[in-house]
JSON list of C-alpha atoms in Angstrom, two decimals:
[
{"chain": "A", "resi": 295, "resn": "GLU", "atom": "CA", "xyz": [-56.66, 124.80, 203.77]},
{"chain": "A", "resi": 296, "resn": "THR", "atom": "CA", "xyz": [-55.98, 128.54, 203.94]},
{"chain": "A", "resi": 297, "resn": "GLY", "atom": "CA", "xyz": [-55.39, 129.35, 200.28]},
{"chain": "A", "resi": 298, "resn": "VAL", "atom": "CA", "xyz": [-51.91, 130.64, 201.07]},
{"chain": "A", "resi": 299, "resn": "THR", "atom": "CA", "xyz": [-49.33, 128.83, 198.97]},
{"chain": "A", "resi": 300, "resn": "GLN", "atom": "CA", "xyz": [-45.57, 128.85, 199.38]},
{"chain": "A", "resi": 301, "resn": "SER", "atom": "CA", "xyz": [-42.82, 127.62, 197.09]},
{"chain": "A", "resi": 302, "resn": "PRO", "atom": "CA", "xyz": [-40.61, 125.75, 197.11]},
{"chain": "A", "resi": 303, "resn": "THR", "atom": "CA", "xyz": [-41.50, 123.36, 199.94]},
{"chain": "A", "resi": 304, "resn": "HIS", "atom": "CA", "xyz": [-37.89, 122.42, 200.59]},
{"chain": "A", "resi": 305, "resn": "LEU", "atom": "CA", "xyz": [-34.61, 124.04, 199.68]},
{"chain": "A", "resi": 306, "resn": "ILE", "atom": "CA", "xyz": [-30.96, 123.26, 200.32]},
{"chain": "A", "resi": 307, "resn": "LYS", "atom": "CA", "xyz": [-28.34, 125.97, 199.98]},
{"chain": "A", "resi": 308, "resn": "THR", "atom": "CA", "xyz": [-24.74, 126.43, 201.01]},
{"chain": "A", "resi": 309, "resn": "ARG", "atom": "CA", "xyz": [-23.37, 129.14, 203.23]},
{"chain": "A", "resi": 310, "resn": "GLY", "atom": "CA", "xyz": [-22.90, 132.46, 201.44]},
{"chain": "A", "resi": 311, "resn": "GLN", "atom": "CA", "xyz": [-25.49, 131.79, 198.77]},
{"chain": "A", "resi": 312, "resn": "GLN", "atom": "CA", "xyz": [-28.68, 133.75, 198.19]},
{"chain": "A", "resi": 313, "resn": "VAL", "atom": "CA", "xyz": [-32.24, 132.41, 198.27]},
{"chain": "A", "resi": 314, "resn": "THR", "atom": "CA", "xyz": [-35.68, 133.61, 197.19]},
{"chain": "A", "resi": 315, "resn": "LEU", "atom": "CA", "xyz": [-38.85, 132.22, 198.71]},
{"chain": "A", "resi": 316, "resn": "ARG", "atom": "CA", "xyz": [-42.30, 132.89, 197.27]},
{"chain": "A", "resi": 317, "resn": "CYS", "atom": "CA", "xyz": [-45.77, 133.27, 198.68]},
{"chain": "A", "resi": 318, "resn": "SER", "atom": "CA", "xyz": [-49.19, 133.65, 197.08]},
{"chain": "A", "resi": 319, "resn": "SER", "atom": "CA", "xyz": [-51.69, 135.24, 199.40]},
{"chain": "A", "resi": 320, "resn": "GLN", "atom": "CA", "xyz": [-55.29, 134.21, 199.91]},
{"chain": "A", "resi": 321, "resn": "SER", "atom": "CA", "xyz": [-57.77, 135.84, 197.58]},
{"chain": "A", "resi": 322, "resn": "GLY", "atom": "CA", "xyz": [-58.92, 139.20, 198.94]},
{"chain": "A", "resi": 323, "resn": "HIS", "atom": "CA", "xyz": [-55.94, 139.64, 201.26]},
{"chain": "A", "resi": 324, "resn": "ASN", "atom": "CA", "xyz": [-53.67, 142.66, 200.80]},
{"chain": "A", "resi": 325, "resn": "THR", "atom": "CA", "xyz": [-51.19, 142.08, 203.61]},
{"chain": "A", "resi": 326, "resn": "VAL", "atom": "CA", "xyz": [-48.40, 139.51, 203.77]},
{"chain": "A", "resi": 327, "resn": "SER", "atom": "CA", "xyz": [-46.22, 138.74, 206.77]},
{"chain": "A", "resi": 328, "resn": "TRP", "atom": "CA", "xyz": [-43.12, 136.54, 206.92]},
{"chain": "A", "resi": 329, "resn": "TYR", "atom": "CA", "xyz": [-41.94, 134.55, 209.92]},
{"chain": "A", "resi": 330, "resn": "GLN", "atom": "CA", "xyz": [-38.92, 132.38, 210.65]},
{"chain": "A", "resi": 331, "resn": "GLN", "atom": "CA", "xyz": [-39.45, 129.27, 212.77]},
{"chain": "A", "resi": 332, "resn": "ALA", "atom": "CA", "xyz": [-36.27, 127.63, 213.99]},
{"chain": "A", "resi": 333, "resn": "LEU", "atom": "CA", "xyz": [-36.44, 124.03, 215.13]},
{"chain": "A", "resi": 334, "resn": "GLY", "atom": "CA", "xyz": [-38.24, 123.69, 218.45]},
{"chain": "A", "resi": 335, "resn": "GLN", "atom": "CA", "xyz": [-39.18, 127.36, 218.66]},
{"chain": "A", "resi": 336, "resn": "GLY", "atom": "CA", "xyz": [-42.14, 129.58, 217.95]},
{"chain": "A", "resi": 337, "resn": "PRO", "atom": "CA", "xyz": [-42.25, 131.66, 214.76]},
{"chain": "A", "resi": 338, "resn": "GLN", "atom": "CA", "xyz": [-40.37, 134.98, 214.82]},
{"chain": "A", "resi": 339, "resn": "PHE", "atom": "CA", "xyz": [-41.65, 137.99, 212.85]},
{"chain": "A", "resi": 340, "resn": "ILE", "atom": "CA", "xyz": [-39.40, 139.06, 209.98]},
{"chain": "A", "resi": 341, "resn": "PHE", "atom": "CA", "xyz": [-41.46, 141.76, 208.23]},
{"chain": "A", "resi": 342, "resn": "GLN", "atom": "CA", "xyz": [-44.85, 142.67, 206.84]},
{"chain": "A", "resi": 343, "resn": "TYR", "atom": "CA", "xyz": [-45.96, 144.15, 203.53]},
{"chain": "A", "resi": 344, "resn": "TYR", "atom": "CA", "xyz": [-49.15, 146.08, 202.89]},
{"chain": "A", "resi": 345, "resn": "ARG", "atom": "CA", "xyz": [-50.05, 147.19, 199.37]},
{"chain": "A", "resi": 346, "resn": "GLU", "atom": "CA", "xyz": [-46.47, 146.72, 198.16]},
{"chain": "A", "resi": 347, "resn": "GLU", "atom": "CA", "xyz": [-44.87, 148.70, 201.00]},
{"chain": "A", "resi": 348, "resn": "GLU", "atom": "CA", "xyz": [-43.01, 147.33, 204.02]},
{"chain": "A", "resi": 349, "resn": "ASN", "atom": "CA", "xyz": [-45.01, 148.43, 207.05]},
{"chain": "A", "resi": 350, "resn": "GLY", "atom": "CA", "xyz": [-43.27, 146.61, 209.83]},
{"chain": "A", "resi": 351, "resn": "ARG", "atom": "CA", "xyz": [-40.01, 144.81, 210.50]},
{"chain": "A", "resi": 352, "resn": "GLY", "atom": "CA", "xyz": [-38.74, 142.52, 213.20]},
{"chain": "A", "resi": 353, "resn": "ASN", "atom": "CA", "xyz": [-35.23, 142.13, 214.57]},
{"chain": "A", "resi": 354, "resn": "PHE", "atom": "CA", "xyz": [-33.62, 140.70, 211.43]},
{"chain": "A", "resi": 355, "resn": "PRO", "atom": "CA", "xyz": [-30.57, 142.05, 209.58]},
{"chain": "A", "resi": 356, "resn": "PRO", "atom": "CA", "xyz": [-30.83, 143.90, 206.25]},
{"chain": "A", "resi": 357, "resn": "ARG", "atom": "CA", "xyz": [-29.75, 140.80, 204.31]},
{"chain": "A", "resi": 358, "resn": "PHE", "atom": "CA", "xyz": [-33.35, 139.70, 204.84]},
{"chain": "A", "resi": 359, "resn": "SER", "atom": "CA", "xyz": [-35.40, 141.66, 202.32]},
{"chain": "A", "resi": 360, "resn": "GLY", "atom": "CA", "xyz": [-38.74, 141.34, 200.63]},
{"chain": "A", "resi": 361, "resn": "LEU", "atom": "CA", "xyz": [-41.11, 142.45, 197.95]},
{"chain": "A", "resi": 362, "resn": "GLN", "atom": "CA", "xyz": [-44.83, 142.53, 197.46]},
{"chain": "A", "resi": 363, "resn": "PHE", "atom": "CA", "xyz": [-46.31, 142.60, 193.99]},
{"chain": "A", "resi": 364, "resn": "PRO", "atom": "CA", "xyz": [-49.50, 144.28, 192.68]},
{"chain": "A", "resi": 365, "resn": "ASN", "atom": "CA", "xyz": [-51.37, 140.97, 192.98]},
{"chain": "A", "resi": 366, "resn": "TYR", "atom": "CA", "xyz": [-50.27, 140.93, 196.67]},
{"chain": "A", "resi": 367, "resn": "SER", "atom": "CA", "xyz": [-48.02, 137.91, 196.27]},
{"chain": "A", "resi": 368, "resn": "SER", "atom": "CA", "xyz": [-44.66, 138.28, 197.97]},
{"chain": "A", "resi": 369, "resn": "GLU", "atom": "CA", "xyz": [-41.04, 137.22, 197.99]},
{"chain": "A", "resi": 370, "resn": "LEU", "atom": "CA", "xyz": [-38.56, 136.84, 200.81]},
{"chain": "A", "resi": 371, "resn": "ASN", "atom": "CA", "xyz": [-34.91, 137.18, 199.82]},
{"chain": "A", "resi": 372, "resn": "VAL", "atom": "CA", "xyz": [-32.01, 136.23, 202.04]},
{"chain": "A", "resi": 373, "resn": "ASN", "atom": "CA", "xyz": [-28.47, 137.12, 201.00]},
{"chain": "A", "resi": 374, "resn": "ALA", "atom": "CA", "xyz": [-25.18, 135.74, 202.32]},
{"chain": "A", "resi": 375, "resn": "LEU", "atom": "CA", "xyz": [-26.81, 132.72, 203.91]},
{"chain": "A", "resi": 376, "resn": "GLU", "atom": "CA", "xyz": [-25.57, 131.60, 207.29]},
{"chain": "A", "resi": 377, "resn": "LEU", "atom": "CA", "xyz": [-25.95, 128.22, 208.96]},
{"chain": "A", "resi": 378, "resn": "ASP", "atom": "CA", "xyz": [-28.36, 129.75, 211.51]},
{"chain": "A", "resi": 379, "resn": "ASP", "atom": "CA", "xyz": [-30.72, 130.71, 208.70]},
{"chain": "A", "resi": 380, "resn": "SER", "atom": "CA", "xyz": [-31.77, 127.06, 208.51]},
{"chain": "A", "resi": 381, "resn": "ALA", "atom": "CA", "xyz": [-35.43, 127.12, 209.50]},
{"chain": "A", "resi": 382, "resn": "LEU", "atom": "CA", "xyz": [-39.02, 126.85, 208.37]},
{"chain": "A", "resi": 383, "resn": "TYR", "atom": "CA", "xyz": [-40.08, 130.10, 206.72]},
{"chain": "A", "resi": 384, "resn": "LEU", "atom": "CA", "xyz": [-43.76, 130.86, 207.02]},
{"chain": "A", "resi": 385, "resn": "CYS", "atom": "CA", "xyz": [-45.81, 133.31, 205.05]},
{"chain": "A", "resi": 386, "resn": "ALA", "atom": "CA", "xyz": [-49.15, 134.59, 206.33]},
{"chain": "A", "resi": 387, "resn": "SER", "atom": "CA", "xyz": [-51.72, 136.65, 204.54]},
{"chain": "A", "resi": 388, "resn": "SER", "atom": "CA", "xyz": [-54.44, 138.81, 206.02]},
{"chain": "A", "resi": 389, "resn": "SER", "atom": "CA", "xyz": [-56.86, 141.56, 205.24]},
{"chain": "A", "resi": 390, "resn": "ALA", "atom": "CA", "xyz": [-55.43, 144.68, 206.90]},
{"chain": "A", "resi": 391, "resn": "LYS", "atom": "CA", "xyz": [-54.96, 143.85, 210.61]},
{"chain": "A", "resi": 392, "resn": "ASN", "atom": "CA", "xyz": [-57.25, 140.87, 210.75]},
{"chain": "A", "resi": 393, "resn": "ILE", "atom": "CA", "xyz": [-56.49, 137.19, 211.30]},
{"chain": "A", "resi": 394, "resn": "GLN", "atom": "CA", "xyz": [-53.27, 135.97, 209.72]},
{"chain": "A", "resi": 395, "resn": "TYR", "atom": "CA", "xyz": [-53.62, 132.76, 207.73]},
{"chain": "A", "resi": 396, "resn": "PHE", "atom": "CA", "xyz": [-50.47, 130.77, 207.19]},
{"chain": "A", "resi": 397, "resn": "GLY", "atom": "CA", "xyz": [-49.09, 128.74, 204.35]},
{"chain": "A", "resi": 398, "resn": "ALA", "atom": "CA", "xyz": [-47.39, 125.37, 204.83]},
{"chain": "A", "resi": 399, "resn": "GLY", "atom": "CA", "xyz": [-43.95, 126.95, 204.81]},
{"chain": "A", "resi": 400, "resn": "THR", "atom": "CA", "xyz": [-40.62, 126.50, 203.07]},
{"chain": "A", "resi": 401, "resn": "ARG", "atom": "CA", "xyz": [-38.02, 124.38, 204.84]},
{"chain": "A", "resi": 402, "resn": "LEU", "atom": "CA", "xyz": [-34.58, 125.92, 204.19]},
{"chain": "A", "resi": 403, "resn": "SER", "atom": "CA", "xyz": [-31.44, 124.01, 205.02]},
{"chain": "A", "resi": 404, "resn": "VAL", "atom": "CA", "xyz": [-28.10, 125.83, 204.85]},
{"chain": "A", "resi": 405, "resn": "LEU", "atom": "CA", "xyz": [-25.04, 123.59, 204.69]},
{"chain": "B", "resi": 80, "resn": "ALA", "atom": "CA", "xyz": [-42.93, 144.70, 224.76]},
{"chain": "B", "resi": 81, "resn": "GLN", "atom": "CA", "xyz": [-45.88, 142.37, 224.63]},
{"chain": "B", "resi": 82, "resn": "SER", "atom": "CA", "xyz": [-45.35, 138.67, 225.22]},
{"chain": "B", "resi": 83, "resn": "VAL", "atom": "CA", "xyz": [-47.04, 135.36, 225.91]},
{"chain": "B", "resi": 84, "resn": "ALA", "atom": "CA", "xyz": [-45.77, 132.43, 227.91]},
{"chain": "B", "resi": 85, "resn": "GLN", "atom": "CA", "xyz": [-46.65, 128.78, 227.62]},
{"chain": "B", "resi": 86, "resn": "PRO", "atom": "CA", "xyz": [-45.40, 127.16, 230.82]},
{"chain": "B", "resi": 87, "resn": "GLU", "atom": "CA", "xyz": [-45.76, 123.54, 229.66]},
{"chain": "B", "resi": 88, "resn": "ASP", "atom": "CA", "xyz": [-43.59, 122.06, 226.94]},
{"chain": "B", "resi": 89, "resn": "GLN", "atom": "CA", "xyz": [-45.83, 119.00, 226.73]},
{"chain": "B", "resi": 90, "resn": "VAL", "atom": "CA", "xyz": [-49.29, 118.01, 227.87]},
{"chain": "B", "resi": 91, "resn": "ASN", "atom": "CA", "xyz": [-50.46, 114.41, 227.90]},
{"chain": "B", "resi": 92, "resn": "VAL", "atom": "CA", "xyz": [-54.14, 113.50, 228.10]},
{"chain": "B", "resi": 93, "resn": "ALA", "atom": "CA", "xyz": [-56.22, 110.38, 227.51]},
{"chain": "B", "resi": 94, "resn": "GLU", "atom": "CA", "xyz": [-58.69, 110.37, 224.65]},
{"chain": "B", "resi": 95, "resn": "GLY", "atom": "CA", "xyz": [-62.13, 111.42, 225.84]},
{"chain": "B", "resi": 96, "resn": "ASN", "atom": "CA", "xyz": [-60.78, 113.44, 228.75]},
{"chain": "B", "resi": 97, "resn": "PRO", "atom": "CA", "xyz": [-60.87, 117.23, 228.88]},
{"chain": "B", "resi": 98, "resn": "LEU", "atom": "CA", "xyz": [-57.71, 119.05, 227.89]},
{"chain": "B", "resi": 99, "resn": "THR", "atom": "CA", "xyz": [-56.20, 122.38, 228.86]},
{"chain": "B", "resi": 100, "resn": "VAL", "atom": "CA", "xyz": [-53.20, 124.07, 227.28]},
{"chain": "B", "resi": 101, "resn": "LYS", "atom": "CA", "xyz": [-52.04, 127.05, 229.32]},
{"chain": "B", "resi": 102, "resn": "CYS", "atom": "CA", "xyz": [-51.05, 130.52, 228.16]},
{"chain": "B", "resi": 103, "resn": "THR", "atom": "CA", "xyz": [-50.37, 133.69, 230.11]},
{"chain": "B", "resi": 104, "resn": "TYR", "atom": "CA", "xyz": [-49.83, 137.11, 228.58]},
{"chain": "B", "resi": 105, "resn": "SER", "atom": "CA", "xyz": [-48.09, 140.36, 229.33]},
{"chain": "B", "resi": 106, "resn": "VAL", "atom": "CA", "xyz": [-49.40, 143.32, 227.36]},
{"chain": "B", "resi": 107, "resn": "SER", "atom": "CA", "xyz": [-50.02, 147.02, 227.73]},
{"chain": "B", "resi": 108, "resn": "GLY", "atom": "CA", "xyz": [-53.55, 147.95, 226.89]},
{"chain": "B", "resi": 109, "resn": "ASN", "atom": "CA", "xyz": [-56.15, 145.55, 225.57]},
{"chain": "B", "resi": 110, "resn": "PRO", "atom": "CA", "xyz": [-54.77, 142.21, 224.42]},
{"chain": "B", "resi": 111, "resn": "TYR", "atom": "CA", "xyz": [-55.50, 140.67, 221.04]},
{"chain": "B", "resi": 112, "resn": "LEU", "atom": "CA", "xyz": [-54.86, 136.97, 221.66]},
{"chain": "B", "resi": 113, "resn": "PHE", "atom": "CA", "xyz": [-54.79, 133.99, 219.35]},
{"chain": "B", "resi": 114, "resn": "TRP", "atom": "CA", "xyz": [-54.35, 130.23, 219.36]},
{"chain": "B", "resi": 115, "resn": "TYR", "atom": "CA", "xyz": [-52.82, 128.37, 216.43]},
{"chain": "B", "resi": 116, "resn": "VAL", "atom": "CA", "xyz": [-52.12, 124.67, 215.92]},
{"chain": "B", "resi": 117, "resn": "GLN", "atom": "CA", "xyz": [-49.26, 123.15, 213.93]},
{"chain": "B", "resi": 118, "resn": "TYR", "atom": "CA", "xyz": [-49.22, 119.60, 212.65]},
{"chain": "B", "resi": 119, "resn": "PRO", "atom": "CA", "xyz": [-45.91, 117.98, 211.62]},
{"chain": "B", "resi": 120, "resn": "ASN", "atom": "CA", "xyz": [-44.36, 119.55, 208.51]},
{"chain": "B", "resi": 121, "resn": "ARG", "atom": "CA", "xyz": [-47.29, 121.92, 208.17]},
{"chain": "B", "resi": 122, "resn": "GLY", "atom": "CA", "xyz": [-47.90, 125.61, 208.67]},
{"chain": "B", "resi": 123, "resn": "LEU", "atom": "CA", "xyz": [-49.98, 127.12, 211.44]},
{"chain": "B", "resi": 124, "resn": "GLN", "atom": "CA", "xyz": [-53.74, 126.73, 211.46]},
{"chain": "B", "resi": 125, "resn": "PHE", "atom": "CA", "xyz": [-55.87, 129.40, 213.14]},
{"chain": "B", "resi": 126, "resn": "LEU", "atom": "CA", "xyz": [-58.06, 128.07, 215.95]},
{"chain": "B", "resi": 127, "resn": "LEU", "atom": "CA", "xyz": [-59.56, 131.12, 217.66]},
{"chain": "B", "resi": 128, "resn": "LYS", "atom": "CA", "xyz": [-59.04, 134.69, 218.76]},
{"chain": "B", "resi": 129, "resn": "TYR", "atom": "CA", "xyz": [-59.98, 137.05, 221.56]},
{"chain": "B", "resi": 130, "resn": "ILE", "atom": "CA", "xyz": [-60.38, 140.71, 220.75]},
{"chain": "B", "resi": 131, "resn": "THR", "atom": "CA", "xyz": [-63.07, 141.90, 223.09]},
{"chain": "B", "resi": 132, "resn": "GLY", "atom": "CA", "xyz": [-66.41, 140.73, 224.43]},
{"chain": "B", "resi": 133, "resn": "ASP", "atom": "CA", "xyz": [-67.24, 137.39, 225.99]},
{"chain": "B", "resi": 134, "resn": "ASN", "atom": "CA", "xyz": [-64.46, 135.83, 228.02]},
{"chain": "B", "resi": 135, "resn": "LEU", "atom": "CA", "xyz": [-65.23, 132.38, 226.61]},
{"chain": "B", "resi": 136, "resn": "VAL", "atom": "CA", "xyz": [-64.25, 132.19, 222.95]},
{"chain": "B", "resi": 137, "resn": "LYS", "atom": "CA", "xyz": [-65.32, 129.29, 220.76]},
{"chain": "B", "resi": 138, "resn": "GLY", "atom": "CA", "xyz": [-63.18, 128.21, 217.85]},
{"chain": "B", "resi": 139, "resn": "SER", "atom": "CA", "xyz": [-62.56, 125.48, 215.32]},
{"chain": "B", "resi": 140, "resn": "TYR", "atom": "CA", "xyz": [-62.65, 121.71, 215.92]},
{"chain": "B", "resi": 141, "resn": "GLY", "atom": "CA", "xyz": [-64.47, 122.03, 219.26]},
{"chain": "B", "resi": 142, "resn": "PHE", "atom": "CA", "xyz": [-61.76, 124.12, 220.91]},
{"chain": "B", "resi": 143, "resn": "GLU", "atom": "CA", "xyz": [-62.50, 127.08, 223.16]},
{"chain": "B", "resi": 144, "resn": "ALA", "atom": "CA", "xyz": [-60.43, 129.46, 225.21]},
{"chain": "B", "resi": 145, "resn": "GLU", "atom": "CA", "xyz": [-61.11, 131.34, 228.40]},
{"chain": "B", "resi": 146, "resn": "PHE", "atom": "CA", "xyz": [-59.82, 134.89, 228.74]},
{"chain": "B", "resi": 147, "resn": "ASN", "atom": "CA", "xyz": [-59.11, 135.84, 232.37]},
{"chain": "B", "resi": 148, "resn": "LYS", "atom": "CA", "xyz": [-58.02, 139.43, 232.83]},
{"chain": "B", "resi": 149, "resn": "SER", "atom": "CA", "xyz": [-57.24, 139.18, 236.54]},
{"chain": "B", "resi": 150, "resn": "GLN", "atom": "CA", "xyz": [-54.95, 136.19, 235.98]},
{"chain": "B", "resi": 151, "resn": "THR", "atom": "CA", "xyz": [-53.69, 137.46, 232.59]},
{"chain": "B", "resi": 152, "resn": "SER", "atom": "CA", "xyz": [-54.39, 134.05, 231.13]},
{"chain": "B", "resi": 153, "resn": "PHE", "atom": "CA", "xyz": [-55.87, 132.70, 227.92]},
{"chain": "B", "resi": 154, "resn": "HIS", "atom": "CA", "xyz": [-56.01, 128.92, 228.34]},
{"chain": "B", "resi": 155, "resn": "LEU", "atom": "CA", "xyz": [-57.08, 126.68, 225.48]},
{"chain": "B", "resi": 156, "resn": "LYS", "atom": "CA", "xyz": [-59.62, 123.99, 226.33]},
{"chain": "B", "resi": 157, "resn": "LYS", "atom": "CA", "xyz": [-61.56, 121.15, 224.82]},
{"chain": "B", "resi": 158, "resn": "PRO", "atom": "CA", "xyz": [-64.17, 119.08, 226.68]},
{"chain": "B", "resi": 159, "resn": "SER", "atom": "CA", "xyz": [-63.22, 115.75, 225.10]},
{"chain": "B", "resi": 160, "resn": "ALA", "atom": "CA", "xyz": [-59.81, 115.17, 223.50]},
{"chain": "B", "resi": 161, "resn": "LEU", "atom": "CA", "xyz": [-59.26, 113.17, 220.33]},
{"chain": "B", "resi": 162, "resn": "VAL", "atom": "CA", "xyz": [-56.10, 111.37, 219.25]},
{"chain": "B", "resi": 163, "resn": "SER", "atom": "CA", "xyz": [-56.18, 113.57, 216.14]},
{"chain": "B", "resi": 164, "resn": "ASP", "atom": "CA", "xyz": [-55.77, 116.65, 218.38]},
{"chain": "B", "resi": 165, "resn": "SER", "atom": "CA", "xyz": [-52.16, 115.62, 218.99]},
{"chain": "B", "resi": 166, "resn": "ALA", "atom": "CA", "xyz": [-50.10, 118.52, 217.64]},
{"chain": "B", "resi": 167, "resn": "LEU", "atom": "CA", "xyz": [-48.07, 121.58, 218.61]},
{"chain": "B", "resi": 168, "resn": "TYR", "atom": "CA", "xyz": [-50.14, 124.48, 219.94]},
{"chain": "B", "resi": 169, "resn": "PHE", "atom": "CA", "xyz": [-49.05, 128.11, 219.95]},
{"chain": "B", "resi": 170, "resn": "CYS", "atom": "CA", "xyz": [-50.51, 131.03, 221.83]},
{"chain": "B", "resi": 171, "resn": "ALA", "atom": "CA", "xyz": [-49.86, 134.44, 220.26]},
{"chain": "B", "resi": 172, "resn": "VAL", "atom": "CA", "xyz": [-50.49, 138.12, 220.88]},
{"chain": "B", "resi": 173, "resn": "SER", "atom": "CA", "xyz": [-50.90, 140.73, 218.17]},
{"chain": "B", "resi": 174, "resn": "GLN", "atom": "CA", "xyz": [-49.16, 144.07, 218.54]},
{"chain": "B", "resi": 175, "resn": "ALA", "atom": "CA", "xyz": [-48.60, 147.13, 216.41]},
{"chain": "B", "resi": 176, "resn": "VAL", "atom": "CA", "xyz": [-45.19, 147.70, 214.83]},
{"chain": "B", "resi": 177, "resn": "THR", "atom": "CA", "xyz": [-43.46, 150.82, 213.56]},
{"chain": "B", "resi": 178, "resn": "GLY", "atom": "CA", "xyz": [-44.73, 151.49, 210.07]},
{"chain": "B", "resi": 179, "resn": "GLY", "atom": "CA", "xyz": [-48.38, 150.88, 210.76]},
{"chain": "B", "resi": 180, "resn": "GLY", "atom": "CA", "xyz": [-48.46, 147.11, 210.55]},
{"chain": "B", "resi": 181, "resn": "ASN", "atom": "CA", "xyz": [-48.99, 144.46, 213.17]},
{"chain": "B", "resi": 182, "resn": "LYS", "atom": "CA", "xyz": [-47.11, 141.34, 214.12]},
{"chain": "B", "resi": 183, "resn": "LEU", "atom": "CA", "xyz": [-47.85, 138.17, 216.03]},
{"chain": "B", "resi": 184, "resn": "THR", "atom": "CA", "xyz": [-45.58, 137.32, 218.93]},
{"chain": "B", "resi": 185, "resn": "PHE", "atom": "CA", "xyz": [-45.74, 133.62, 219.69]},
{"chain": "B", "resi": 186, "resn": "GLY", "atom": "CA", "xyz": [-45.13, 131.54, 222.76]},
{"chain": "B", "resi": 187, "resn": "THR", "atom": "CA", "xyz": [-42.68, 128.66, 222.68]},
{"chain": "B", "resi": 188, "resn": "GLY", "atom": "CA", "xyz": [-45.39, 126.13, 221.95]},
{"chain": "B", "resi": 189, "resn": "THR", "atom": "CA", "xyz": [-46.94, 123.21, 223.83]},
{"chain": "B", "resi": 190, "resn": "GLN", "atom": "CA", "xyz": [-46.85, 119.71, 222.42]},
{"chain": "B", "resi": 191, "resn": "LEU", "atom": "CA", "xyz": [-50.19, 118.02, 223.06]},
{"chain": "B", "resi": 192, "resn": "LYS", "atom": "CA", "xyz": [-50.23, 114.23, 223.06]},
{"chain": "B", "resi": 193, "resn": "VAL", "atom": "CA", "xyz": [-53.59, 112.47, 223.25]},
{"chain": "B", "resi": 194, "resn": "GLU", "atom": "CA", "xyz": [-53.34, 108.76, 223.97]},
{"chain": "B", "resi": 195, "resn": "LEU", "atom": "CA", "xyz": [-55.86, 105.96, 223.63]}
]
């Protein structure tokens, strides 16, 4: 196992609601990246945080936002949920620009 | 933009036979390439990476990958497949993003099925 933990494992929300997903990075890692994996597709980069600052963002709207805390854990927040937001959300931690190690993911279903 | 392509949605192989999962890349500059594996309802597990150096990269669980610059390929291989290797395999390329970070861009994945 990678040492990257995500919570919750599963989540069901309704359209228009807001959701917060959490990630604890592997010990010694200061960088956290978030990805969205829709069913049958490869993961898509949402954003990356390095030492509490966002240092990269993919093609996702502003209603996707995040935080990184002093202990390098991270949150992904999604406002105004849409049906298409249903996906597996993956968190990965790394040391600077080295190998990204992934957690098991949070399965979000939007009804 | 940098990208990888996995031309096969599924690969079937008999246990004990060699396996190959194909990946081609399109990058500017030197490619940083990765292979990850995903088991059902699990996250991605790192298998191996190519940054520079030897074209044959050895990774976890007996997997290796061959980097071929002239063919822009990075195929994943294993000499003898196991039923437990059955999973979804992703090729990925790392690229810099605005802000100083880096992201992985993944292929669409190849489902490997190893049969007895």
